CSV table of C-alpha atoms in Angstrom, one decimal:
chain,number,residue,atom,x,y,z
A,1,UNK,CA,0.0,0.0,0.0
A,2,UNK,CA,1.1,3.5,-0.9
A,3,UNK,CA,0.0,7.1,-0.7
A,4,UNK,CA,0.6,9.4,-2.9
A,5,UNK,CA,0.0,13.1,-3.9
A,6,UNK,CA,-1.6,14.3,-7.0
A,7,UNK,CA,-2.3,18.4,-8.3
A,8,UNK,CA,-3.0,21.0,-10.6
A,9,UNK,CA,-2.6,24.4,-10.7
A,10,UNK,CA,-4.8,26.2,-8.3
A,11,UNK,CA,-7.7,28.9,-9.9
A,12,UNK,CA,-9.2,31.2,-7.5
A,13,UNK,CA,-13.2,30.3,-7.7
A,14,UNK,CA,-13.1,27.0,-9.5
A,15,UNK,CA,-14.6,23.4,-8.3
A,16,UNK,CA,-12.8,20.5,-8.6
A,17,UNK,CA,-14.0,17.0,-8.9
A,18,UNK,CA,-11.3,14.0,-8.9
A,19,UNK,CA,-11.7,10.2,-10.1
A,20,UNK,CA,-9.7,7.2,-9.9
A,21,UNK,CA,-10.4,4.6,-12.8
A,22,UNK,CA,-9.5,1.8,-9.9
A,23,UNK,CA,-6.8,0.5,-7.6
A,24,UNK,CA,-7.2,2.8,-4.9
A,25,UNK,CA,-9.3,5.3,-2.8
A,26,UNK,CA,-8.9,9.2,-2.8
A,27,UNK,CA,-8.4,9.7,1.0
A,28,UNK,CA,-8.2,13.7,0.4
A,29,UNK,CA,-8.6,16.9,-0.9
A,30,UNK,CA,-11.1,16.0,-3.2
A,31,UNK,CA,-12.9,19.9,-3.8
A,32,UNK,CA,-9.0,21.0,-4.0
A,33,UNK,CA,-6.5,21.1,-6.3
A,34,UNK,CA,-4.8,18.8,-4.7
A,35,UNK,CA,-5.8,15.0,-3.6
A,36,UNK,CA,-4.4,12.4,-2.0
A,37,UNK,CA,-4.6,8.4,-2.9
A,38,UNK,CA,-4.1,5.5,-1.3
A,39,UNK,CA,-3.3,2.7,-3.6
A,40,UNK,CA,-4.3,-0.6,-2.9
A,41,UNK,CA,-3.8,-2.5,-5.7
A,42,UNK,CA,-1.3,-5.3,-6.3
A,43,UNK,CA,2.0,-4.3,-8.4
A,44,UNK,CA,0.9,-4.9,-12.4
A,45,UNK,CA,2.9,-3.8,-14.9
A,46,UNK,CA,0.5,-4.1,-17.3
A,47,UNK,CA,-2.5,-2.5,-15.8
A,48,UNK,CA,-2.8,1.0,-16.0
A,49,UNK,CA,-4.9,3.3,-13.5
A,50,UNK,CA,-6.4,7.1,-14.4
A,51,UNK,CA,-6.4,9.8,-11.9
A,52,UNK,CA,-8.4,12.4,-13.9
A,53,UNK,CA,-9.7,15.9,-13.1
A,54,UNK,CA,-12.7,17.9,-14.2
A,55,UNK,CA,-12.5,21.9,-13.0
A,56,UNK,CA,-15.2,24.7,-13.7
A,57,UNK,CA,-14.5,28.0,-12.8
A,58,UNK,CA,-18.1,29.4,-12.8
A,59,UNK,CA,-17.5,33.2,-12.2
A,60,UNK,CA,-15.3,33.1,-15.4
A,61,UNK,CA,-17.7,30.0,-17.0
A,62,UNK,CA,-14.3,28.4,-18.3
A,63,UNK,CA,-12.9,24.9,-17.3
A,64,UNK,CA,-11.2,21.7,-18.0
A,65,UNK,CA,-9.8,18.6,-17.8
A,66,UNK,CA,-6.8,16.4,-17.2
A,67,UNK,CA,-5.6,13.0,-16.9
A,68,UNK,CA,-3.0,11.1,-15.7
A,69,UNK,CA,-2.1,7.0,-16.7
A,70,UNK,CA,-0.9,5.8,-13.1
A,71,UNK,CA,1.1,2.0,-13.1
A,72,UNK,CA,1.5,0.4,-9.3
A,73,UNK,CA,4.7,-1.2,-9.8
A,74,UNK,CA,7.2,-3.7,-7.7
A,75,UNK,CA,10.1,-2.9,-6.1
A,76,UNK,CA,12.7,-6.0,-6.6
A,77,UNK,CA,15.7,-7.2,-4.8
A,78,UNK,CA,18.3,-9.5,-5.5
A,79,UNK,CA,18.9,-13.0,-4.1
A,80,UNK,CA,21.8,-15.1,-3.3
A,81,UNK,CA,24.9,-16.3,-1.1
A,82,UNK,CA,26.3,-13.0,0.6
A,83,UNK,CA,29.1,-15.5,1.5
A,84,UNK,CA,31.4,-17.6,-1.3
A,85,UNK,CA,34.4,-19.5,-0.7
A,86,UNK,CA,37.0,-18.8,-2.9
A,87,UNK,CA,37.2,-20.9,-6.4
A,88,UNK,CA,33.6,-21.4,-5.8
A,89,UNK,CA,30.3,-19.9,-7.4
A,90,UNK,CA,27.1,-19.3,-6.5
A,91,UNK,CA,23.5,-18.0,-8.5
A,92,UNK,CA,22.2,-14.9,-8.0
A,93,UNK,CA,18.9,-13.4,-8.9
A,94,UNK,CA,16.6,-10.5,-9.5
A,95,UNK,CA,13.7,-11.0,-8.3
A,96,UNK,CA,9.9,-8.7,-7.7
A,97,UNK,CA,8.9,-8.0,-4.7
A,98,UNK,CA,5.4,-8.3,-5.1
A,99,UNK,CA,5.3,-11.6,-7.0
A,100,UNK,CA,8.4,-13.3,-6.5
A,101,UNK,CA,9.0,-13.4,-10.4
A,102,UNK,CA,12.1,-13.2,-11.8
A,103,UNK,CA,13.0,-9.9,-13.8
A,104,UNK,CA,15.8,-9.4,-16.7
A,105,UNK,CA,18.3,-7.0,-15.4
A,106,UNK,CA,22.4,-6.1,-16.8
A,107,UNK,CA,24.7,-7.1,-14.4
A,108,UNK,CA,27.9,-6.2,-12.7
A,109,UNK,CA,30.4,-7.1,-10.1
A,110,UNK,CA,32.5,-4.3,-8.4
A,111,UNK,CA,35.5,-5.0,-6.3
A,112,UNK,CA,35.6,-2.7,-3.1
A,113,UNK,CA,37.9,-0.5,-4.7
A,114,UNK,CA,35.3,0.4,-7.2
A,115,UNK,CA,36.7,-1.4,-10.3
A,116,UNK,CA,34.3,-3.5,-12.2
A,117,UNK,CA,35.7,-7.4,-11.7
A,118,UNK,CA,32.4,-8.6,-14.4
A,119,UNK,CA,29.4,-7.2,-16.3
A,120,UNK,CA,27.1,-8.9,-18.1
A,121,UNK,CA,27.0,-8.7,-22.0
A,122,UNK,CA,23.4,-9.4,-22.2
A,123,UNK,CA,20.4,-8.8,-19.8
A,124,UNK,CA,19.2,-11.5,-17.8
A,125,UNK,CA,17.4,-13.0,-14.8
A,126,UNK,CA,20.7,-14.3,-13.1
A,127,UNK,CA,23.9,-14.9,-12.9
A,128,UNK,CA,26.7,-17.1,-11.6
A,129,UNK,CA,29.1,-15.4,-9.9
A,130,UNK,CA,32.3,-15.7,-10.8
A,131,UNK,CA,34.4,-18.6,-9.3
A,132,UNK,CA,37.7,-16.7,-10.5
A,133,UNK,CA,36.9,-14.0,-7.9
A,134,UNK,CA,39.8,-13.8,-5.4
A,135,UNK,CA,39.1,-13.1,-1.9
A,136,UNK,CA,37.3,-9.9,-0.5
A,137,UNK,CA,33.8,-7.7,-0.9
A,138,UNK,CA,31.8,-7.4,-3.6
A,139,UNK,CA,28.8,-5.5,-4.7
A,140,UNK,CA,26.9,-7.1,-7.0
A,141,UNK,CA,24.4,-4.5,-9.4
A,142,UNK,CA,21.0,-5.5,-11.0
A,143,UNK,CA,20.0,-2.7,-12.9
A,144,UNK,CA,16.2,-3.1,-14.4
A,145,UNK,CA,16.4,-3.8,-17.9
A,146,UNK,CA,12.6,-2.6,-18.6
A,147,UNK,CA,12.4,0.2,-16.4
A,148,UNK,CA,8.4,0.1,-17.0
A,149,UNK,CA,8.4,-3.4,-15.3
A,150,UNK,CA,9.6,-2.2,-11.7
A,151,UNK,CA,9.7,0.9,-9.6
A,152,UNK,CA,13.4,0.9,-8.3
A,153,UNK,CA,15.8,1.3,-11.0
A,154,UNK,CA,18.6,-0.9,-9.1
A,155,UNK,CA,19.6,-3.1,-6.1
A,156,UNK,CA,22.4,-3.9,-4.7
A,157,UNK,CA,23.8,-7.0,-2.8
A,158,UNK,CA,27.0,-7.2,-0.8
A,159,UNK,CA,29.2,-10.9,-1.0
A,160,UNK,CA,32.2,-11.7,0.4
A,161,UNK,CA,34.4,-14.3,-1.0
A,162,UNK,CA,36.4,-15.8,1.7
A,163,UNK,CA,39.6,-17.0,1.2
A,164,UNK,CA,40.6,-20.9,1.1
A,165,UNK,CA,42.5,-22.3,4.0
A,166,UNK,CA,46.0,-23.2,3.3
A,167,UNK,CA,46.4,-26.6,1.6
A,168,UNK,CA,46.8,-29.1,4.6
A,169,UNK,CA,50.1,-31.0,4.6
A,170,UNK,CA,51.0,-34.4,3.9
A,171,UNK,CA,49.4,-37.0,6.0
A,172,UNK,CA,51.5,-38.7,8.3
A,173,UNK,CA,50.8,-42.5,9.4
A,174,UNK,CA,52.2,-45.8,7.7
A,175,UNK,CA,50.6,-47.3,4.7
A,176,UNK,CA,51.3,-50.9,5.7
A,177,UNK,CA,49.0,-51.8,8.5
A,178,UNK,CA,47.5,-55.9,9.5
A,179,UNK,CA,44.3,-56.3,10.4
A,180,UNK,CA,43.3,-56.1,14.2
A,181,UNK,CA,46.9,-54.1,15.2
A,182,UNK,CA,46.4,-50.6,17.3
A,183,UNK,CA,48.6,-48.4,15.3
């Protein structure tokens, strides 16, 4: 759920009268040139609502009419290990908020000092990040590729690749033993 503002410019003497197509209820100002909506309806990026406006000045017997097309969108966020071990991979996905599908994003992987370690060629849902990767932070980037799909332009997501323990020695026992002897 989310409130929003909506106006026009303000004419001495005129009446104003507010609708919503659907999707939510005005919860003020309607009279004003200015109204507030509270939108109920599930993200859809394909659905469009219309906040319209009808205002009549009727000392000056002039008036008008405007529109707006309003889309409730989905934020999204990005899932996935925020902890690899070195020489190792792990997926990583964009995904909506509000449904939990999947959206196509481009990609990149910046080290902490801010150079970019990978970037994507080509948009898509996930990735597999980078077993190559030596130790230390990462942020990885999603930005949306359809920017009409999704109401935050980016996420971010922080991973650390830990480095791998020293190789263990050589292991130390004879390799001649008979059965039933403590050794």
């Amino acid at each position: 759920e989310s409130e929003e503002e909506y106006s026009i410019d303000q004419f001495d003497g005129a009446e104003y009268v507010w609708t919503l197509s659907s999707g939510g209820n005005i919860t003020s100002g309607q009279g004003t040139n200015k109204i507030a909506i509270s939108w109920t309806a599930q993200a859809d990026f394909g659905t469009t609502h219309w906040v319209s406006v009808i205002y009549n000045n009727c000392y000056l017997g002039c008036g008008g009419r405007d529109s707006i097309p309003v889309k409730i969108l989905s934020p999204f966020f990005i899932s996935g290990p925020v902890e690899l071990c070195e020489k190792s991979s792990g997926q990583i996905t964009a995904i909506l908020s509000a449904t939990a599908a999947a959206i196509l994003c481009d990609w990149s992987i910046i080290q902490e000092n801010g150079a970019v370690f990978w970037s994507s060629a080509a948009a898509g849902s996930s990735i597999n990040f980078p077993a190559n990767a030596p130790a230390g932070k990462y942020r990885v980037r999603a930005i949306a590729a359809n920017s009409g799909e999704t109401c935050s332009p980016d996420a971010d997501l922080i991973l650390r690749v830990l480095a791998a323990p020293p190789q263990p020695g050589v292991i130390s026992g004879p390799a001649v033993v008979c059965p039933g002897t403590a050794v």
